[in-house]
Coordinates of C-alpha atoms in Angstrom, one line a residue:
P11 CA -0.5 -12.4 -23.6
T12 CA -0.1 -16.2 -23.8
S13 CA 0.5 -16.4 -20.0
V14 CA -0.2 -14.3 -16.9
L15 CA 1.8 -14.2 -13.6
F16 CA -0.2 -12.5 -10.9
L17 CA 1.5 -10.7 -8.0
I18 CA -1.2 -10.1 -5.5
D19 CA -1.1 -8.1 -2.3
R20 CA -2.4 -10.1 0.6
S21 CA -1.5 -7.8 3.5
R22 CA -3.9 -6.7 6.2
S23 CA -3.9 -3.2 4.7
V24 CA -6.0 -4.5 1.8
G25 CA -8.9 -5.2 4.1
L26 CA -11.9 -7.5 3.6
A27 CA -13.6 -5.4 0.9
G28 CA -10.3 -4.8 -0.9
L29 CA -9.4 -8.5 -0.8
S30 CA -12.8 -9.4 -2.4
A31 CA -12.2 -6.7 -5.1
E32 CA -8.7 -8.0 -5.8
R33 CA -10.1 -11.5 -6.3
D34 CA -12.8 -10.3 -8.7
V35 CA -10.2 -8.3 -10.7
A36 CA -8.0 -11.4 -11.1
R37 CA -10.9 -13.6 -12.0
Q38 CA -12.4 -11.3 -14.6
L39 CA -9.0 -10.7 -16.2
L40 CA -8.5 -14.4 -16.7
E41 CA -12.1 -14.9 -18.0
A42 CA -11.6 -12.1 -20.5
L43 CA -8.4 -13.7 -22.0
P44 CA -8.4 -16.6 -24.5
P45 CA -9.1 -20.1 -22.9
D46 CA -5.7 -21.4 -23.7
T47 CA -4.0 -18.7 -21.5
T48 CA -1.9 -20.2 -18.7
F49 CA -1.4 -18.5 -15.4
D50 CA 0.2 -18.7 -12.0
A51 CA 0.1 -16.4 -8.9
L52 CA 2.4 -15.1 -6.2
F53 CA 0.9 -13.7 -3.0
F54 CA 2.9 -11.4 -0.9
D55 CA 2.7 -9.8 2.6
R56 CA 5.9 -10.2 4.7
A57 CA 6.6 -13.4 2.8
V58 CA 5.8 -14.7 -0.7
K59 CA 3.8 -17.8 -1.5
R60 CA 3.3 -19.4 -4.9
L61 CA 0.0 -20.8 -6.0
F62 CA 1.0 -23.6 -8.3
P63 CA 4.3 -25.5 -8.9
A64 CA 4.0 -24.6 -12.6
P65 CA 1.7 -22.4 -14.7
R66 CA -1.7 -24.0 -15.4
S67 CA -4.5 -23.3 -17.9
A68 CA -7.3 -21.1 -16.7
T69 CA -9.8 -23.9 -16.0
R70 CA -12.6 -23.6 -13.5
E71 CA -10.7 -25.7 -11.0
A72 CA -7.6 -23.5 -11.3
I73 CA -9.5 -20.3 -10.9
E74 CA -11.3 -21.8 -7.8
A75 CA -7.8 -22.6 -6.4
L76 CA -6.9 -18.9 -6.8
D77 CA -10.2 -17.9 -5.1
G78 CA -9.4 -20.3 -2.2
E79 CA -6.2 -18.4 -1.4
M80 CA -7.9 -15.0 -1.2
V81 CA -9.8 -15.4 2.0
P82 CA -9.7 -13.2 5.1
D83 CA -7.8 -15.7 7.3
R84 CA -4.8 -15.5 4.9
L85 CA -4.3 -11.8 5.4
A86 CA -1.1 -11.0 7.3
N87 CA 0.8 -8.0 8.5
G88 CA 3.5 -6.5 6.3
T89 CA 3.7 -5.4 2.6
D90 CA 7.1 -6.5 1.2
I91 CA 6.4 -5.8 -2.5
V92 CA 10.1 -5.7 -3.2
A93 CA 10.4 -9.4 -2.2
G94 CA 7.4 -10.2 -4.3
L95 CA 8.8 -8.5 -7.4
R96 CA 12.2 -10.2 -6.8
S97 CA 10.4 -13.6 -6.6
A98 CA 8.4 -12.8 -9.7
G99 CA 11.5 -11.9 -11.6
E100 CA 13.2 -15.1 -10.6
R101 CA 10.2 -17.2 -11.7
L102 CA 10.0 -15.5 -15.1
R103 CA 13.8 -15.9 -15.7
M104 CA 13.9 -19.6 -14.6
E105 CA 10.7 -20.5 -16.5
A106 CA 11.0 -18.2 -19.4
A107 CA 10.2 -21.1 -21.8
T108 CA 7.0 -21.8 -19.9
F109 CA 5.8 -18.2 -19.9
A110 CA 6.9 -17.5 -23.4
P111 CA 6.4 -16.0 -25.9
R112 CA 4.3 -13.1 -24.4
A113 CA 3.7 -12.8 -20.7
L114 CA 1.7 -10.3 -18.6
L115 CA 2.8 -9.5 -15.1
A116 CA -0.4 -8.3 -13.3
V117 CA 0.5 -6.5 -10.0
I118 CA -2.7 -6.2 -7.9
T119 CA -2.3 -4.1 -4.8
D120 CA -4.1 -1.5 -2.7
G121 CA -1.1 0.9 -3.2
A122 CA -0.2 1.1 0.5
L123 CA 3.5 0.6 -0.1
P124 CA 6.3 0.9 2.6
D125 CA 8.8 3.7 2.4
A126 CA 11.5 1.3 1.3
A127 CA 9.5 0.6 -1.9
T128 CA 11.2 3.4 -3.9
P129 CA 10.9 3.6 -7.7
G130 CA 14.5 2.4 -8.2
E131 CA 14.1 -0.4 -5.6
L132 CA 11.1 -1.8 -7.4
E133 CA 12.7 -1.7 -10.8
R134 CA 15.9 -3.4 -9.5
A135 CA 13.8 -6.1 -7.7
L136 CA 12.1 -7.2 -10.9
G137 CA 15.4 -7.2 -12.8
P138 CA 16.0 -7.7 -16.6
L139 CA 14.1 -10.3 -18.6
P140 CA 15.8 -10.4 -22.0
R141 CA 14.4 -13.8 -23.0
L142 CA 10.7 -12.9 -22.6
E143 CA 8.4 -10.4 -24.1
L144 CA 6.9 -9.0 -20.9
T145 CA 4.2 -6.4 -20.3
V146 CA 3.2 -5.1 -16.8
A147 CA -0.2 -4.1 -15.6
A148 CA 0.0 -2.3 -12.3
L149 CA -3.6 -2.3 -10.9
I150 CA -4.4 -0.3 -7.7
V151 CA -7.6 -1.8 -6.3
R152 CA -9.6 -0.3 -3.5
A153 CA -13.1 0.0 -2.1
D154 CA -15.1 2.9 -3.6
D155 CA -15.2 4.9 -0.4
E156 CA -11.4 4.9 0.2
E157 CA -9.0 7.7 -0.4
A158 CA -6.5 7.6 -3.3
P159 CA -3.1 6.1 -2.7
A160 CA -0.1 8.3 -2.0
A161 CA 1.7 9.9 -5.0
A162 CA 5.0 8.3 -4.0
A163 CA 3.4 4.8 -4.2
R164 CA 1.9 5.6 -7.6
A165 CA 5.3 6.8 -8.9
S166 CA 7.0 3.6 -7.7
L167 CA 4.5 1.4 -9.5
R168 CA 4.7 3.6 -12.6
R169 CA 8.5 3.0 -12.7
L170 CA 7.7 -0.7 -13.3
L171 CA 6.4 0.1 -16.7
G172 CA 9.6 1.7 -17.9
A173 CA 11.5 -1.1 -19.6
P174 CA 8.7 -3.7 -20.3
G175 CA 5.9 -1.3 -21.0
G176 CA 2.3 -1.6 -19.8
V177 CA -0.3 0.4 -17.9
L178 CA -1.0 1.8 -14.5
R179 CA -4.7 1.9 -13.6
D180 CA -7.0 2.5 -10.6
I181 CA -9.9 0.2 -10.4
G182 CA -12.6 0.8 -7.8
A183 CA -14.6 -2.1 -6.4
G184 CA -17.7 -0.8 -8.1
Q185 CA -16.1 -0.5 -11.6
I186 CA -14.3 -3.8 -11.9
P187 CA -15.8 -5.1 -15.2
D188 CA -15.4 -1.8 -17.0
G189 CA -11.9 -1.3 -15.5
V190 CA -10.7 -4.7 -16.6
R191 CA -11.9 -4.2 -20.1
A192 CA -10.4 -0.8 -20.3
T193 CA -7.1 -2.2 -19.0
L194 CA -6.9 -4.9 -21.6
D195 CA -7.9 -2.5 -24.4
A196 CA -5.1 -0.1 -23.4
L197 CA -2.6 -3.0 -23.4
A198 CA -3.7 -4.0 -26.8
R199 CA -3.2 -0.5 -28.1
G200 CA 0.4 -0.3 -26.8
G201 CA 0.1 0.7 -23.2
D202 CA 1.0 4.0 -21.5
I203 CA 3.5 6.6 -22.6
L204 CA 5.5 7.9 -19.6
Q205 CA 7.2 11.2 -18.9
V206 CA 5.5 13.1 -21.7
R207 CA 7.2 16.5 -22.1
I208 CA 7.5 19.4 -24.5
V209 CA 11.0 20.2 -25.8
D210 CA 11.9 23.4 -27.8
R211 CA 14.7 25.9 -27.8
E212 CA 14.2 26.5 -24.1
H213 CA 14.1 24.0 -21.2
P214 CA 11.7 21.1 -21.5
R215 CA 8.4 21.3 -19.7
T216 CA 6.5 18.2 -18.3
L217 CA 3.1 17.7 -19.9
A218 CA 2.0 14.5 -18.0
A219 CA 3.6 11.8 -15.9
Q220 CA 1.8 9.2 -18.1
L221 CA -0.7 9.2 -20.9
G222 CA -2.7 6.1 -21.9
P223 CA -4.3 5.4 -25.3
G224 CA -7.2 7.9 -25.8
E225 CA -6.1 10.1 -23.0
G226 CA -5.0 13.8 -23.4
A227 CA -3.3 16.6 -21.5
S228 CA -3.2 20.3 -22.1
L229 CA -0.7 23.1 -21.6
A230 CA -1.0 26.8 -22.2
E231 CA 2.1 27.9 -24.1
R232 CA 3.1 31.4 -25.3
L233 CA 4.8 31.6 -28.7
P234 CA 6.4 34.7 -30.2
G235 CA 4.9 36.3 -33.3
Q236 CA 7.9 35.2 -35.3
P237 CA 8.0 32.6 -38.1
A238 CA 6.8 29.2 -36.8
R239 CA 9.4 27.1 -35.0
A240 CA 9.5 23.3 -34.4
I241 CA 8.3 21.9 -31.1
A242 CA 8.8 18.3 -30.1
L243 CA 6.8 16.0 -27.9
R244 CA 8.9 13.4 -26.1
G245 CA 7.9 10.3 -24.1
L246 CA 9.1 6.9 -22.9
Q247 CA 7.5 3.6 -24.0
R248 CA 8.9 0.1 -23.5
G249 CA 12.3 1.5 -22.4
G250 CA 12.7 3.6 -25.5
E251 CA 12.0 7.2 -26.4
V252 CA 9.1 8.1 -28.7
A253 CA 8.9 11.5 -30.3
L254 CA 6.5 13.6 -32.3
D255 CA 7.5 16.9 -34.0
I256 CA 4.8 19.5 -34.3
R257 CA 4.9 23.0 -35.8
P258 CA 2.6 25.8 -35.0
V259 CA 0.6 27.0 -38.1
S260 CA -0.8 30.5 -38.6
V261 CA -4.4 30.5 -39.9
P262 CA -6.5 33.4 -41.2
A263 CA -8.5 35.3 -38.6
E264 CA -11.6 34.7 -40.6
W265 CA -11.4 31.0 -39.7
L266 CA -11.6 31.9 -36.0
L267 CA -14.5 34.3 -36.2
P268 CA -17.2 31.6 -35.9
L269 CA -15.5 30.4 -32.7
V270 CA -15.0 33.8 -31.0
R271 CA -18.3 35.5 -31.9
P272 CA -21.2 33.3 -31.1
S273 CA -24.8 34.3 -31.6
G274 CA -25.9 36.7 -28.9
A275 CA -22.6 38.6 -28.7
L276 CA -22.9 42.4 -29.3
P277 CA -21.6 43.2 -32.9
G278 CA -18.4 45.1 -32.7
A279 CA -18.4 45.0 -28.9
A280 CA -14.7 45.0 -28.2
G281 CA -11.7 47.2 -28.4
T282 CA -12.4 49.4 -25.3
A283 CA -12.9 48.6 -21.7
G284 CA -16.4 50.1 -21.8
A285 CA -17.4 48.0 -24.8
A286 CA -16.0 44.9 -23.1
N287 CA -18.0 45.6 -20.0
A288 CA -21.1 46.2 -22.0
A289 CA -20.6 42.9 -23.8
G290 CA -20.0 41.2 -20.5
A291 CA -23.3 42.6 -19.0
A292 CA -25.3 41.6 -22.1
N293 CA -24.0 38.1 -22.0
A294 CA -24.2 37.5 -18.3
A295 CA -27.0 35.0 -18.8
S296 CA -25.1 33.0 -21.4
A297 CA -22.0 33.1 -19.3
A298 CA -23.8 31.3 -16.6
A299 CA -24.8 28.6 -19.0
G300 CA -21.4 28.1 -20.6
P301 CA -18.2 29.7 -21.8
W302 CA -18.3 32.4 -24.5
F303 CA -15.8 34.6 -26.4
L304 CA -15.4 38.3 -27.3
S305 CA -12.8 39.6 -29.7
D306 CA -11.7 42.7 -31.6
G307 CA -9.2 41.2 -34.0
R308 CA -6.3 41.8 -31.7
V309 CA -7.4 40.2 -28.4
A310 CA -9.7 37.3 -27.8
A311 CA -11.1 36.8 -24.3
L312 CA -12.6 33.6 -22.9
V313 CA -15.3 34.2 -20.3
E314 CA -16.8 31.4 -18.2
A315 CA -18.5 31.2 -14.9
V316 CA -16.6 29.4 -12.1
P317 CA -17.8 28.5 -8.6
A318 CA -16.4 30.6 -5.8
A319 CA -13.4 28.8 -4.2
E320 CA -13.7 28.1 -0.5
A321 CA -11.1 29.6 1.7
P322 CA -8.4 27.0 2.4
V323 CA -8.2 25.7 6.0
A324 CA -4.8 26.5 7.4
A325 CA -3.7 23.3 9.0
A326 CA -0.3 21.7 9.4
D327 CA -0.1 18.4 7.7
S328 CA 2.6 16.3 9.2
G329 CA 1.9 13.3 6.9
R330 CA 1.1 11.1 9.9
G331 CA -2.2 9.5 10.7
G332 CA -4.0 9.5 14.0
V333 CA -5.4 6.7 16.2
D334 CA -7.0 7.2 19.6
R335 CA -4.3 6.7 22.2
T336 CA -6.5 4.5 24.4
V337 CA -7.3 2.2 21.5
V338 CA -3.6 1.7 20.8
Q339 CA -2.8 1.2 24.5
N340 CA -5.6 -1.4 24.8
T341 CA -4.4 -3.2 21.7
L342 CA -0.8 -3.4 22.9
A343 CA -1.8 -4.3 26.5
L344 CA -4.1 -7.1 25.5
A345 CA -2.2 -8.5 22.4
F346 CA 1.4 -7.5 22.5
L347 CA 2.5 -7.5 26.2
P348 CA 1.7 -11.2 26.7
R349 CA 3.8 -12.0 23.6
A350 CA 6.7 -9.8 24.8
R351 CA 6.6 -11.6 28.2
A352 CA 6.7 -15.0 26.5
C353 CA 9.7 -13.9 24.5
Y354 CA 11.5 -13.1 27.7
Q355 CA 10.5 -16.1 29.6
N356 CA 11.4 -18.5 26.8
R357 CA 15.0 -17.4 26.7
T358 CA 17.7 -19.9 27.4
A359 CA 19.1 -19.9 30.9
A360 CA 22.4 -21.7 30.4
T361 CA 24.4 -19.1 32.3
P362 CA 23.7 -17.0 35.4
A363 CA 23.7 -13.9 33.2
E364 CA 21.0 -15.3 31.1
R365 CA 19.0 -16.4 34.1
D366 CA 19.2 -12.9 35.7
L367 CA 18.8 -11.0 32.4
T368 CA 17.7 -7.4 32.9
G369 CA 17.3 -4.6 30.5
R370 CA 15.1 -2.1 28.7
V371 CA 13.9 -2.1 25.1
R372 CA 12.3 0.8 23.2
L373 CA 10.3 -0.6 20.2
A374 CA 8.7 1.5 17.4
I375 CA 5.7 -0.2 15.6
D376 CA 4.4 1.5 12.5
L377 CA 0.6 1.1 11.9
Q378 CA -0.8 1.8 8.4
R379 CA -4.2 1.0 7.0
G380 CA -5.0 -1.5 9.7
E381 CA -1.7 -3.5 9.6
V382 CA 1.7 -3.5 11.2
S383 CA 3.8 -2.2 8.3
A384 CA 7.1 -2.1 10.0
A385 CA 8.7 -2.6 13.4
H386 CA 12.2 -1.8 14.6
I387 CA 14.1 -1.5 17.9
E388 CA 15.2 2.0 18.6
S389 CA 17.3 1.2 21.6
S390 CA 18.0 -1.9 23.8
T391 CA 20.1 -2.7 26.8
L392 CA 19.3 -6.4 26.8
G393 CA 22.1 -7.4 24.5
T394 CA 20.2 -10.6 23.6
P395 CA 19.4 -10.9 19.9
P396 CA 17.1 -13.9 20.2
V397 CA 14.8 -12.1 22.6
E398 CA 14.9 -8.9 20.5
A399 CA 14.1 -10.8 17.3
C400 CA 11.2 -12.5 19.0
L401 CA 9.8 -9.1 20.0
L402 CA 9.9 -7.9 16.4
E403 CA 8.2 -11.0 15.2
S404 CA 5.5 -10.7 17.9
A405 CA 4.8 -7.2 16.7
F406 CA 3.8 -8.5 13.2
A407 CA 1.4 -10.9 14.8
L408 CA -0.9 -8.1 16.0
D409 CA -4.4 -7.2 14.7
V410 CA -4.3 -3.4 14.9
P411 CA -7.0 -0.7 14.3
R412 CA -7.2 1.4 11.2
A413 CA -6.0 5.0 11.4
A414 CA -8.4 7.9 10.8
R415 CA -6.4 8.8 7.7
S416 CA -6.0 5.3 6.5
D417 CA -3.0 5.8 4.3
A418 CA -1.0 7.8 6.8
P419 CA 1.3 5.8 9.1
V420 CA 0.9 5.9 12.8
T421 CA 3.9 5.1 15.1
A422 CA 3.4 3.5 18.5
I423 CA 6.4 3.6 20.8
V424 CA 6.5 0.8 23.4
N425 CA 9.0 1.0 26.3
L426 CA 9.6 -2.4 27.9
V427 CA 11.4 -3.2 31.1
F428 CA 12.6 -6.8 31.6
R429 CA 13.8 -8.3 34.9
P430 CA 13.6 -11.7 36.6
R431 CA 10.6 -12.2 39.0
P432 CA 11.9 -11.8 42.6
A433 CA 11.7 -15.0 44.7
E434 CA 8.7 -14.8 47.1
K435 CA 10.4 -17.0 49.7
V436 CA 13.8 -18.7 50.3
H437 CA 13.6 -22.4 49.5
T438 CA 15.4 -24.8 51.8
A439 CA 16.1 -28.5 51.7
E440 CA 12.9 -29.2 53.6
D441 CA 10.9 -27.8 50.6
T442 CA 12.0 -30.8 48.6
F443 CA 10.5 -33.3 51.1
P444 CA 7.6 -35.0 49.2
I445 CA 5.0 -34.5 52.0
G446 CA 6.2 -31.1 53.2
S447 CA 3.1 -29.2 52.2
E448 CA 0.8 -31.8 53.8
I449 CA 2.7 -31.5 57.1
D450 CA 2.5 -27.7 57.0
L451 CA -1.3 -27.9 56.5
A452 CA -1.7 -30.3 59.4
L453 CA 0.4 -28.1 61.7
E454 CA -1.7 -25.1 60.7
E455 CA -4.9 -26.9 61.5
L456 CA -3.5 -28.0 64.9
R457 CA -2.6 -24.4 65.8
R458 CA -6.1 -23.1 65.0
Y459 CA -7.6 -25.9 67.2
E460 CA -5.4 -25.2 70.2
T461 CA -6.1 -21.4 69.9
A462 CA -9.8 -21.9 69.8
K463 CA -9.6 -24.3 72.8
A464 CA -7.6 -21.9 74.9
A465 CA -9.8 -18.9 74.3
P466 CA -12.4 -18.1 77.0
A467 CA -16.0 -19.1 76.4
A468 CA -18.3 -16.4 75.1
P469 CA -20.7 -15.0 77.8
D470 CA -24.3 -16.2 77.9
S471 CA -26.5 -13.6 76.2
R472 CA -29.6 -14.8 77.9

């Protein structure tokens, strides 16, 4: 590419280790490209921020400016990748001459995408780019000890490669140099082929969701002993279909004998169950070392040792994560309730109804990978949109704990009751007198003096 536009996830779900890994991926990608490559960057969480007013050359100063934006205090709640892709598409269309002739859109994220980021939504957000030769590199960057992202998120990112073409890769924090080099090598060789399937006279069968250069996939297929028939491999690349027609070829059995009768197999040991058992017993030692064959000209058997599978644990998987209830309660009590109280107290009081505002709000806050991924009001009797909007905005200001299953969402339900603070005493016109409080104090002191003077003297204890 002659230019690169980074779209970098800067949400709290990335975490400190993930943010450092994202920065290293972006930096090493720039350093691996020619020196005259220009670049710009968009950072997204709930909002989108652009790094430069216009693309700049990958100088040391420009790369340091990129590093300066990827620091822990810039992390924020929310992962609106749809808004990020929409902004990236607008930039590429408005500045097509600047990014031309060949641009690379490098999407760097931890793969923790919201439910709204469906494959179709991401594709529509980027939009068409007819005046630009664009390639997409969707890079999922995580710490080495983290679990893999959800399949739905991977499918959404894969959909971005449909029309422009490109690659989808996972890069661990410990394999960044090799991962960046492999990504650029795959892009130079044409990128991934999507939706690889086999098509013949019957219904098509999926072989792989994607295949990169040098990668392979296998499928066991049963063919009738009739004359060979044509079989087609189909796939999608850069918005078009690619196809390869293959035809099964019959070969003499003698060609296969060196493969199916290795040294150590019993000569002629096949054809009956007893002979097969004898062959299996004689080759028990070699089976433990690796796979081997036995054949009688009609049937070929592959024998290999496999580890005993552990019994699966029967457990219902609801797809939700888990956080200790006390931890969530403490987080909400210490961080959210003061903000909710401020939203109520800062309301306008232009009318008696606003001054005496009373109501209940049921708020759902989704926690995912240590961030507030979404918040919505399930029910409300306040009927005051400014206060409700303030409550939602306050939820996104929280610093929340990470779930036990870090990619699974956790929903915290918060029930809030709002009512005016009752008056502790009835104020009168005397309360406005400027020295009223001083007079009250003087009278109180006088009463204590008179009470002490009227009390009988304590008896002499001597």
